[in-house]
Coordinates of C-alpha atoms in Angstrom, one line a residue:
Chain F
M176 CA 21.9 19.7 53.6
T177 CA 25.5 18.0 52.4
E178 CA 24.5 14.8 51.5
T179 CA 25.0 14.0 48.4
P180 CA 21.7 13.3 46.4
R181 CA 20.8 9.8 44.8
I182 CA 19.8 11.3 41.7
A183 CA 21.1 14.8 40.5
L184 CA 20.4 16.5 37.2
K185 CA 21.8 19.8 36.7
G186 CA 20.6 21.8 33.5
V187 CA 19.6 18.5 31.6
T188 CA 18.4 19.0 28.2
K189 CA 17.3 16.7 25.6
R190 CA 17.0 18.1 21.5
F191 CA 15.7 15.5 19.0
G192 CA 17.0 17.2 15.9
A193 CA 15.7 20.9 16.0
E194 CA 13.2 20.0 18.8
T195 CA 14.0 20.4 22.5
A196 CA 12.0 17.8 24.6
V197 CA 13.6 18.4 27.9
D198 CA 15.0 21.9 28.3
A199 CA 17.5 22.6 31.2
I200 CA 16.0 20.9 34.3
S201 CA 17.7 20.3 37.7
L202 CA 16.2 18.2 40.3
N203 CA 17.8 16.3 43.0
I204 CA 16.0 13.5 44.7
A205 CA 17.7 12.3 47.9
A206 CA 17.9 8.8 48.7
G207 CA 14.7 7.1 49.9
E208 CA 12.7 9.6 48.2
F209 CA 9.6 8.9 46.1
C210 CA 9.7 11.4 43.4
V211 CA 6.6 11.6 40.8
L212 CA 7.3 13.2 37.1
V213 CA 3.9 14.5 36.3
G214 CA 2.4 16.2 33.5
T215 CA 0.3 15.9 30.3
S216 CA 1.6 14.2 27.4
G217 CA 4.6 14.8 25.4
C218 CA 5.8 17.7 28.6
G219 CA 8.7 15.3 28.3
K220 CA 8.7 13.7 31.9
S221 CA 9.7 10.0 29.9
T222 CA 12.0 11.2 28.4
T223 CA 13.4 12.7 31.7
L224 CA 13.1 9.2 33.3
R225 CA 14.7 7.4 30.2
M226 CA 17.7 9.6 30.5
I227 CA 18.6 8.6 34.1
N228 CA 19.1 5.0 32.8
R229 CA 20.3 6.3 29.4
L230 CA 18.2 4.5 27.4
I231 CA 18.1 8.0 26.1
E232 CA 21.4 9.8 25.9
H233 CA 21.2 13.8 27.3
S234 CA 22.2 16.3 25.2
D235 CA 23.5 18.9 27.7
G236 CA 23.9 19.4 31.2
E237 CA 24.9 16.7 33.8
I238 CA 23.3 13.6 35.8
H239 CA 25.1 12.2 38.2
I240 CA 24.0 9.0 40.5
D241 CA 25.3 9.2 44.1
G242 CA 28.0 11.7 42.5
Q243 CA 28.9 10.3 39.5
P244 CA 28.3 11.5 36.3
I245 CA 26.4 8.9 34.9
R246 CA 28.2 9.5 31.0
E247 CA 31.5 7.8 33.0
I248 CA 29.5 4.5 33.7
D249 CA 28.9 1.8 31.1
P250 CA 25.2 1.9 30.5
Q251 CA 24.9 -1.6 30.9
R252 CA 26.2 -1.9 34.2
L253 CA 24.3 1.4 35.2
R254 CA 21.2 -0.1 34.5
R255 CA 21.6 -3.5 35.9
R256 CA 21.5 -1.3 39.1
I257 CA 18.5 0.4 38.4
G258 CA 15.4 -1.4 38.5
Y259 CA 12.8 -0.2 35.5
A260 CA 9.1 -0.7 35.1
I261 CA 7.0 0.1 32.3
Q262 CA 3.6 0.6 31.6
S263 CA 3.5 -2.4 29.0
T264 CA 5.4 -4.7 31.5
G265 CA 7.7 -6.3 28.6
L266 CA 7.4 -9.3 30.0
F267 CA 9.4 -11.9 27.8
P268 CA 6.5 -14.1 26.5
H269 CA 8.7 -17.1 26.0
W270 CA 10.1 -17.2 29.8
T271 CA 8.4 -18.2 32.7
V272 CA 7.2 -15.8 35.6
A273 CA 10.1 -16.7 37.7
R274 CA 12.7 -16.6 34.9
N275 CA 11.3 -13.4 34.3
I276 CA 11.9 -12.5 37.7
A277 CA 15.4 -13.9 37.7
L278 CA 16.8 -11.6 34.5
V279 CA 18.9 -9.1 36.0
P280 CA 20.3 -11.7 38.9
G281 CA 21.2 -14.1 36.0
L282 CA 22.8 -11.0 34.1
L283 CA 24.7 -10.3 36.8
K284 CA 25.9 -14.1 37.7
W285 CA 24.2 -14.3 40.9
P286 CA 24.8 -17.7 42.1
R287 CA 21.2 -20.4 41.5
A288 CA 20.7 -20.2 45.1
R289 CA 20.3 -17.2 45.7
T290 CA 18.4 -15.9 42.9
L291 CA 15.9 -19.1 43.3
E292 CA 15.6 -17.5 47.0
R293 CA 15.3 -13.9 45.9
V294 CA 12.5 -14.7 43.2
E295 CA 10.8 -16.3 46.1
E296 CA 10.7 -13.6 48.7
L297 CA 9.8 -11.2 45.9
M298 CA 6.8 -13.1 44.5
T299 CA 5.8 -13.6 48.0
L300 CA 6.2 -9.6 48.7
L301 CA 4.0 -8.8 45.6
G302 CA 1.7 -11.4 46.7
L303 CA 2.0 -14.0 44.2
A304 CA 1.9 -17.7 45.0
P305 CA 5.3 -18.9 44.2
S306 CA 3.8 -22.4 43.8
E307 CA 1.0 -21.2 42.0
F308 CA 2.8 -18.5 39.6
A309 CA 6.3 -19.7 39.0
D310 CA 6.1 -21.9 36.2
K311 CA 2.9 -19.6 34.2
Y312 CA 3.7 -17.8 31.3
P313 CA 3.2 -13.8 30.9
A314 CA 0.0 -14.9 28.4
Q315 CA -1.5 -16.9 31.3
L316 CA -1.5 -13.7 33.8
S317 CA -4.2 -10.7 34.1
G318 CA -3.2 -7.4 33.5
G319 CA -2.2 -6.8 37.5
Q320 CA -0.5 -9.7 37.8
A321 CA 1.8 -9.4 34.7
Q322 CA 2.3 -6.1 36.4
R323 CA 3.6 -6.8 39.6
V324 CA 5.7 -9.5 37.9
G325 CA 7.2 -6.5 35.9
V326 CA 7.8 -4.8 39.5
A327 CA 9.0 -7.8 40.9
R328 CA 11.6 -7.8 38.0
A329 CA 13.0 -4.5 38.9
L330 CA 13.5 -5.2 42.3
A331 CA 14.8 -8.6 41.8
A332 CA 18.7 -7.4 41.9
D333 CA 17.9 -5.1 45.0
P334 CA 18.3 -2.0 43.1
E335 CA 19.0 1.5 45.1
I336 CA 16.8 3.2 42.5
L337 CA 13.7 2.1 40.6
L338 CA 12.8 4.2 37.9
M339 CA 8.8 3.5 36.7
D340 CA 7.2 4.8 33.6
E341 CA 3.2 5.0 34.2
P342 CA 3.2 1.2 35.6
F343 CA -0.2 1.0 36.4
G344 CA -1.5 3.3 33.3
A345 CA -3.1 0.6 31.3
L346 CA -4.8 -1.1 34.3
D347 CA -8.5 -0.7 35.7
P348 CA -9.3 1.6 38.1
I349 CA -10.0 -1.1 40.7
T350 CA -6.7 -3.1 40.3
R351 CA -4.8 0.4 39.7
E352 CA -5.7 1.4 43.3
S353 CA -5.1 -1.8 44.6
L354 CA -1.8 -1.9 43.1
Q355 CA -0.6 2.0 44.4
E356 CA -1.7 0.9 47.5
E357 CA 0.6 -2.0 47.6
L358 CA 3.4 0.1 46.2
R359 CA 2.8 2.5 48.9
R360 CA 3.3 0.1 51.5
L361 CA 5.9 -1.6 49.9
Q362 CA 8.0 1.5 49.6
G363 CA 7.5 1.9 53.3
R364 CA 9.7 -1.6 54.0
I365 CA 12.4 -1.2 51.3
R366 CA 13.0 2.4 51.2
K367 CA 14.1 2.8 47.4
T368 CA 15.0 5.9 45.5
I369 CA 12.0 5.7 43.3
V370 CA 11.2 8.0 39.9
F371 CA 7.7 7.1 38.9
V372 CA 6.0 9.1 36.2
T373 CA 2.8 9.5 35.4
H374 CA 0.2 11.9 34.1
D375 CA -2.9 10.8 36.6
M376 CA -2.7 13.5 39.7
D377 CA -4.5 11.5 42.0
E378 CA -2.3 8.4 41.3
A379 CA 0.9 11.1 42.0
L380 CA -0.7 13.0 45.0
K381 CA -1.6 9.3 46.5
L382 CA 2.3 8.5 46.0
A383 CA 4.5 11.1 45.7
D384 CA 7.1 12.4 48.7
R385 CA 7.9 14.8 46.5
L386 CA 6.3 15.7 42.8
V387 CA 7.7 17.3 40.0
V388 CA 4.9 19.4 37.6
M389 CA 6.6 19.5 33.9
R390 CA 5.1 21.2 31.0
A391 CA 6.6 21.6 27.5
G392 CA 9.9 20.1 29.0
R393 CA 10.8 22.4 31.9
I394 CA 9.9 22.0 35.6
V395 CA 7.2 24.2 36.7
Q396 CA 6.6 23.6 40.3
Q397 CA 8.3 20.9 42.6
G398 CA 7.7 20.3 46.3
S399 CA 5.5 17.8 48.7
P400 CA 2.0 17.2 47.5
A401 CA 0.7 19.4 50.3
E402 CA 2.9 22.4 49.7
L403 CA 1.4 22.0 45.9
L404 CA -2.2 22.0 46.6
A405 CA -1.5 24.5 49.4
A406 CA 0.1 27.1 46.7
P407 CA 0.2 26.0 42.9
A408 CA 2.6 28.1 41.3
D409 CA 0.1 29.2 38.6
E410 CA -3.1 28.6 36.5
F411 CA -1.7 25.2 34.8
V412 CA -0.4 23.7 38.4
A413 CA -3.5 24.6 40.0
S414 CA -5.6 23.3 36.7
L415 CA -3.5 19.8 37.1
L416 CA -4.5 19.4 40.5
G417 CA -8.1 19.6 39.9
G418 CA -9.2 23.5 40.3
R419 CA -11.9 23.6 42.0
D420 CA -11.6 20.1 43.1
R421 CA -8.5 21.0 44.9
G422 CA -10.4 20.9 48.7
L423 CA -11.3 17.4 48.3
K424 CA -7.8 16.4 47.1
R425 CA -6.0 18.0 50.0
A426 CA -8.6 16.1 52.5
A427 CA -7.8 13.0 50.7
L428 CA -4.1 13.3 51.4
T429 CA -4.8 14.3 55.4
P430 CA -5.6 11.2 57.6
V431 CA -8.4 11.0 60.1
A432 CA -6.1 10.4 62.9
R433 CA -4.4 14.4 62.5
L434 CA -7.9 16.0 63.5
M435 CA -9.2 13.3 66.0
R436 CA -10.5 14.2 69.1
P437 CA -10.9 11.8 72.2
V438 CA -13.8 9.5 72.5
D439 CA -17.0 10.3 72.7
A440 CA -19.1 8.1 74.6
R441 CA -22.4 9.5 73.3
L442 CA -21.6 8.7 69.4
P443 CA -23.3 5.7 68.1
M444 CA -20.6 3.6 66.9
E445 CA -22.1 3.5 63.5
P446 CA -21.5 5.6 61.2
A447 CA -17.5 5.6 61.8
V448 CA -14.2 5.6 60.0
A449 CA -10.6 4.0 60.8
P450 CA -7.8 6.4 62.1
D451 CA -5.7 5.9 59.0
E452 CA -8.4 6.3 56.4
D453 CA -8.4 10.4 54.7
L454 CA -10.7 13.3 55.4
R455 CA -12.0 13.0 52.0
L456 CA -13.6 9.5 52.9
A457 CA -14.7 11.1 56.2
L458 CA -16.2 13.8 54.8
S459 CA -18.3 11.5 52.6
V460 CA -19.3 9.4 55.3
M461 CA -20.6 12.2 56.8
L462 CA -22.3 14.0 53.9
W463 CA -24.1 10.5 53.1
H464 CA -25.2 9.9 57.0
R465 CA -26.2 14.1 57.0
V466 CA -24.3 14.4 60.3
E467 CA -21.3 16.6 61.3
T468 CA -19.5 14.2 63.9
L469 CA -18.1 10.3 63.4
A470 CA -16.9 7.9 65.8
V471 CA -13.7 7.0 64.6
V472 CA -12.9 3.0 65.0
D473 CA -9.9 0.9 65.1
G474 CA -9.4 -2.0 63.0
E475 CA -10.9 -4.2 66.0
G476 CA -13.8 -2.3 66.4
R477 CA -12.9 -0.2 69.4
A478 CA -13.9 3.5 69.6
C479 CA -10.5 5.5 69.6
G480 CA -11.8 8.9 69.2
S481 CA -14.3 11.3 67.5
L482 CA -13.7 13.5 64.1
H483 CA -16.1 16.9 64.1
L484 CA -17.0 18.7 60.6
S485 CA -16.0 21.5 62.5
D486 CA -12.7 20.7 63.0
L487 CA -12.0 20.0 59.1
M488 CA -13.5 23.5 58.5
G489 CA -11.3 25.1 61.2
G490 CA -8.6 24.9 58.8
G491 CA -7.2 21.5 60.1
I492 CA -6.8 20.1 56.3
Chain T
M152 CA -4.3 -46.5 24.3
S153 CA -6.8 -46.0 21.0
A154 CA -5.0 -45.4 17.7
V155 CA -6.2 -42.1 17.5
A156 CA -4.8 -41.4 21.0
I157 CA -1.4 -42.6 19.8
W158 CA -1.5 -40.7 16.7
H159 CA -2.2 -37.6 19.2
R160 CA 0.7 -37.8 21.3
Y161 CA 3.6 -39.0 18.9
G162 CA 2.0 -38.3 15.3
R163 CA 4.2 -35.1 14.7
G164 CA 7.7 -37.2 15.7
L165 CA 6.1 -40.4 13.5
A166 CA 5.3 -39.1 10.5
P167 CA 8.2 -38.3 8.9
L168 CA 9.1 -41.6 9.8
L169 CA 6.6 -42.9 8.1
W170 CA 6.8 -40.7 5.3
G171 CA 10.6 -41.6 4.7
A172 CA 9.8 -45.6 4.9
G173 CA 7.8 -44.8 2.1
L174 CA 10.0 -43.3 -0.1
V175 CA 12.5 -46.2 0.7
G176 CA 9.6 -48.5 -0.1
L177 CA 8.8 -46.6 -3.2
L178 CA 12.7 -46.8 -4.6
A179 CA 13.0 -50.3 -4.2
W180 CA 9.4 -50.8 -5.6
L181 CA 9.6 -49.0 -8.7
P182 CA 12.3 -51.1 -10.2
R183 CA 10.3 -54.0 -10.3
A184 CA 6.8 -52.5 -11.0
E185 CA 6.9 -53.4 -14.5
G186 CA 3.6 -54.8 -14.7
F187 CA 1.8 -51.9 -13.1
F188 CA 3.5 -49.4 -15.4
R189 CA 2.5 -51.6 -18.3
W190 CA -0.7 -51.5 -17.5
L191 CA -0.9 -47.8 -16.7
A192 CA 0.8 -47.0 -20.4
P193 CA -0.1 -49.9 -22.7
G194 CA 1.5 -48.2 -25.6
A195 CA 5.0 -47.2 -24.5
R196 CA 7.8 -49.6 -25.1
V197 CA 9.8 -49.4 -22.3
V198 CA 7.9 -48.5 -18.9
I199 CA 10.3 -48.1 -16.4
Y200 CA 12.6 -45.2 -16.6
P201 CA 16.2 -46.8 -17.8
R202 CA 18.5 -43.7 -18.1
D203 CA 19.5 -43.2 -14.5
D204 CA 19.0 -45.3 -11.0
F205 CA 16.0 -43.7 -8.9
T206 CA 18.2 -43.7 -5.7
A207 CA 20.9 -41.8 -7.4
L208 CA 18.6 -39.2 -8.9
L209 CA 16.9 -38.9 -5.9
L210 CA 20.7 -38.2 -4.1
N211 CA 21.3 -35.5 -6.4
H212 CA 18.0 -33.9 -6.2
L213 CA 18.7 -33.8 -2.3
A214 CA 22.1 -32.5 -2.5
L215 CA 20.8 -29.5 -4.9
V216 CA 18.2 -28.6 -3.0
G217 CA 20.4 -29.4 0.4
V218 CA 23.5 -26.7 -1.2
A219 CA 20.4 -24.5 -2.6
S220 CA 18.7 -23.6 1.0
G221 CA 21.5 -24.1 3.4
L222 CA 23.2 -20.8 1.3
A223 CA 19.5 -19.5 1.2
I224 CA 19.0 -19.9 5.1
L225 CA 22.6 -18.5 5.7
L226 CA 21.9 -15.1 3.4
G227 CA 18.1 -15.1 4.1
V228 CA 18.3 -15.1 7.9
G229 CA 21.7 -13.5 7.7
A230 CA 20.1 -10.3 5.8
A231 CA 17.1 -10.4 8.3
L232 CA 19.4 -9.8 11.2
V233 CA 21.5 -7.4 10.0
V234 CA 18.6 -5.2 8.6
T235 CA 17.0 -5.0 11.6
R236 CA 20.1 -4.1 13.7
P237 CA 20.7 -0.6 14.3
W238 CA 23.2 0.0 12.2
G239 CA 21.6 -1.6 9.5
R240 CA 18.5 -0.5 9.8
D241 CA 18.6 1.6 6.9
F242 CA 18.5 -1.0 4.3
L243 CA 15.1 -2.6 6.2
P244 CA 12.6 -1.1 3.3
L245 CA 14.9 -2.4 0.6
A246 CA 14.9 -5.8 2.2
S247 CA 11.2 -5.9 2.4
Q248 CA 10.5 -4.7 -0.9
L249 CA 12.7 -7.3 -2.3
A250 CA 11.1 -10.2 -0.3
A251 CA 7.9 -8.9 -1.5
M252 CA 8.9 -8.9 -5.2
G253 CA 10.2 -12.1 -5.3
Q254 CA 7.0 -13.5 -4.3
T255 CA 5.4 -12.6 -7.6
F256 CA 8.5 -14.2 -9.8
P257 CA 7.9 -17.9 -11.2
P258 CA 10.7 -20.0 -10.4
V259 CA 11.0 -21.0 -14.5
A260 CA 11.8 -17.3 -15.2
V261 CA 14.1 -17.6 -12.7
L262 CA 15.9 -20.4 -14.6
A263 CA 15.5 -18.6 -17.7
L264 CA 17.2 -15.8 -16.5
A265 CA 20.3 -18.0 -14.8
V266 CA 20.9 -19.9 -18.1
P267 CA 22.3 -17.1 -20.3
S268 CA 24.6 -16.2 -17.6
L269 CA 25.9 -19.4 -16.0
G270 CA 25.0 -22.0 -19.0
F271 CA 23.6 -25.4 -18.6
G272 CA 24.0 -27.9 -15.4
A273 CA 23.7 -28.0 -11.8
L274 CA 25.1 -24.6 -11.1
P275 CA 22.3 -22.4 -12.8
T276 CA 19.7 -24.7 -10.8
V277 CA 21.6 -23.9 -7.5
V278 CA 21.7 -20.2 -8.1
A279 CA 18.0 -20.3 -9.1
L280 CA 17.3 -21.9 -6.4
V281 CA 19.0 -19.9 -3.9
L282 CA 17.4 -17.2 -5.1
Y283 CA 13.9 -18.0 -5.0
G284 CA 14.4 -19.6 -1.6
L285 CA 15.9 -17.1 -0.2
L286 CA 12.5 -14.3 -0.5
P287 CA 10.5 -16.7 1.8
I288 CA 13.0 -16.7 4.4
L289 CA 14.2 -13.6 4.3
R290 CA 10.3 -12.4 4.5
N291 CA 9.6 -14.5 7.6
G292 CA 13.2 -13.4 9.0
L293 CA 11.9 -10.1 8.9
A294 CA 8.5 -10.7 10.0
G295 CA 9.6 -13.0 12.9
I296 CA 11.7 -10.3 14.5
E297 CA 9.8 -7.1 13.4
G298 CA 7.3 -9.3 14.9
I299 CA 8.2 -9.0 18.5
D300 CA 6.5 -6.4 21.0
P301 CA 8.3 -3.1 21.1
A302 CA 8.1 -3.1 24.3
V303 CA 9.9 -6.5 25.2
R304 CA 12.9 -5.6 23.4
E305 CA 12.6 -2.2 25.7
A306 CA 12.3 -3.7 28.8
A307 CA 15.5 -5.8 27.6
R308 CA 17.6 -3.1 27.0
G309 CA 16.3 -1.5 30.2
M310 CA 17.4 -4.5 31.9
G311 CA 20.8 -3.7 30.9
M312 CA 20.9 -6.6 28.2
S313 CA 23.6 -6.4 25.9
P314 CA 22.6 -6.4 22.0
G315 CA 24.3 -10.0 21.9
Q316 CA 22.3 -11.0 24.8
V317 CA 18.9 -9.5 23.3
L318 CA 19.5 -11.4 20.2
W319 CA 20.2 -14.6 21.1
R320 CA 17.7 -14.7 24.2
L321 CA 15.0 -12.6 23.1
E322 CA 14.7 -12.6 19.4
L323 CA 16.0 -15.3 18.0
P324 CA 14.1 -17.4 20.4
L325 CA 10.7 -15.6 19.9
A326 CA 11.5 -15.2 16.3
A327 CA 12.1 -18.9 15.7
P328 CA 8.9 -20.3 14.7
V329 CA 8.1 -17.6 12.2
M330 CA 11.6 -18.0 10.6
L331 CA 11.1 -21.6 10.9
A332 CA 7.9 -21.6 8.8
G333 CA 9.8 -19.5 6.2
I334 CA 12.7 -22.3 5.9
R335 CA 9.8 -24.8 5.6
T336 CA 7.9 -23.2 2.5
S337 CA 11.2 -22.6 1.1
V338 CA 12.7 -26.0 1.2
T339 CA 9.5 -27.5 0.3
V340 CA 9.1 -25.4 -2.8
G341 CA 12.7 -26.1 -3.4
I342 CA 12.0 -29.7 -3.6
A343 CA 9.7 -29.0 -6.0
T344 CA 11.5 -26.6 -8.4
A345 CA 14.8 -28.4 -8.5
A346 CA 12.5 -30.6 -10.6
I347 CA 12.8 -28.2 -13.0
G348 CA 16.5 -28.1 -13.5
S349 CA 16.2 -30.9 -15.4
T350 CA 15.3 -28.7 -18.3
I351 CA 18.4 -26.8 -18.0
G352 CA 20.9 -30.3 -17.6
A353 CA 20.7 -30.8 -14.1
K354 CA 20.4 -34.6 -12.9
T355 CA 17.2 -34.4 -10.7
L356 CA 13.9 -36.6 -9.9
G357 CA 12.4 -34.2 -13.1
D358 CA 14.5 -36.4 -15.4
P359 CA 12.0 -38.8 -16.0
I360 CA 9.0 -36.3 -16.0
I361 CA 10.8 -34.2 -18.7
A362 CA 11.6 -37.5 -20.8
G363 CA 7.9 -38.8 -20.3
I364 CA 6.5 -35.4 -21.5
V365 CA 9.2 -35.4 -24.5
N366 CA 7.9 -39.0 -25.6
G367 CA 4.6 -38.9 -24.4
N368 CA 5.2 -41.6 -21.6
S369 CA 2.9 -41.2 -18.7
A370 CA 4.8 -43.6 -16.6
Y371 CA 8.0 -42.0 -16.4
I372 CA 6.2 -39.2 -15.6
L373 CA 4.4 -40.4 -12.9
Q374 CA 7.5 -42.1 -11.5
G375 CA 9.2 -39.0 -11.0
A376 CA 6.1 -37.4 -9.9
L377 CA 5.5 -39.8 -6.8
L378 CA 8.9 -39.7 -5.7
I379 CA 9.1 -35.8 -5.6
G380 CA 5.6 -36.2 -4.2
V381 CA 6.6 -38.1 -1.4
L382 CA 10.1 -37.0 -0.8
A383 CA 8.4 -33.5 -0.2
L384 CA 5.8 -34.6 1.8
T385 CA 9.1 -36.6 3.9
L386 CA 10.7 -33.3 4.4
D387 CA 7.6 -31.4 5.4
S388 CA 6.5 -33.6 8.2
L389 CA 10.2 -33.4 9.4
F390 CA 9.5 -29.7 9.6
E391 CA 6.6 -30.0 11.4
A392 CA 8.1 -32.6 14.0
L393 CA 11.1 -29.6 14.4
T394 CA 8.9 -26.7 14.8
P395 CA 8.7 -25.8 18.7
R396 CA 5.3 -25.9 19.7
R397 CA 3.7 -22.3 20.9
R398 CA 2.2 -21.9 24.3

């Protein structure tokens, strides 16, 4: 492929005094790719992320954005064209939700009307009714709502690149899952280049186009979630991927539609799964109802296929 | 609207006006209150402090506090900002220690130390007031800026705000209530402390008090004390009215 990657890291190293936090890593991220950096605490994933918008300067190597070395770009200008969302949101407590979202457009001196329109658009996109939330202060929001505002703020000036540092790490499991779901849906529409840091492998598997596993400042393995699950490079990656739980994690990556057979009229409509649900869920439903075949029923309640346990076992996952 | 509701709504703005009116009223009443003070101090030959006009003393007192507080605010807020910049961080521990230490230092001791180096009169009083008033301002300035959630600053930087924008749009507005509280303490304490300046020859509302103590005239003491008290309350309520309400 001759296309310039959106973000390119070449032999990037970061030293803090005598300690090497990031050790000569190389990584190409294509435009529109959802890249998740995953690893245990202190593996250098956050440092790597923060080097991309120059919150931390790299000690060695080169980072290019659209082919241009970032050292040549004024840091403030660089950051204004890169969205940034963090775990604790960092919303300005003395500004309303609308004003928080309008931060970067304000820095870029967008005309007022355009900013207002964009703020409204983003709030709607992220499920925050403008009439209800625009004039609220961050202290009046729940954790999930505050994180939505954080994401909206990061997207406000329509940046090509979005950096997210464990944005859902502090949320309860239910809110976290629904926000992951929404982020995936959102990414389907906006196709940004996203670099996402997390230590939660389930989150990584769910979101990533490309998974980058880091350990002690180095990249241990990178590839699509399916590739990593199929062939983890070593024990460390395997254990991070859940060890013997890997079978289920892989099943969770495959939609029911992939293994669906034609409609079987003899099957009852209950129990059933939807074609866009994943095989892990299907397996759980089979286990619960003690059946080896399930009807596949679409959102309108029409049967559209059937699913057989033998196909799951036959290497379909 | 009931009286309570009116007070609830406009009280904060009204209080400094009421106290100010009280102060003016006091200035007008004191020279004519011979009867009251004669009853209070029957043994004294003169019962109204005669050496200076109360208004002149009040204005002088205010001028001393005004100059000293102005300097203290400039120095205190300035120092708090300098030691919280990346290039001034090295001095942060020193500034915090100074601010903490200053609170244990009685104002009279500052005055006593100022006299040998600066002599008598208004100058050593102003110096002592500045030194003493500086510390609550510095301490609250540091607390206000250091109290800002580091994630907020990180986000501001990550969004591409310049250091100046971070200072003006983030740090100062967020630190303002705490900073203002420090300035309020400093000015209020300054009003009281300035009176001690009378012991080293500055012209202040402390003059009648000192004269009263020396001559055993409780009427003089009460006149000075009343004026200082009402003046302090007026300014304090003014700060209360000016402090932005936190949500």
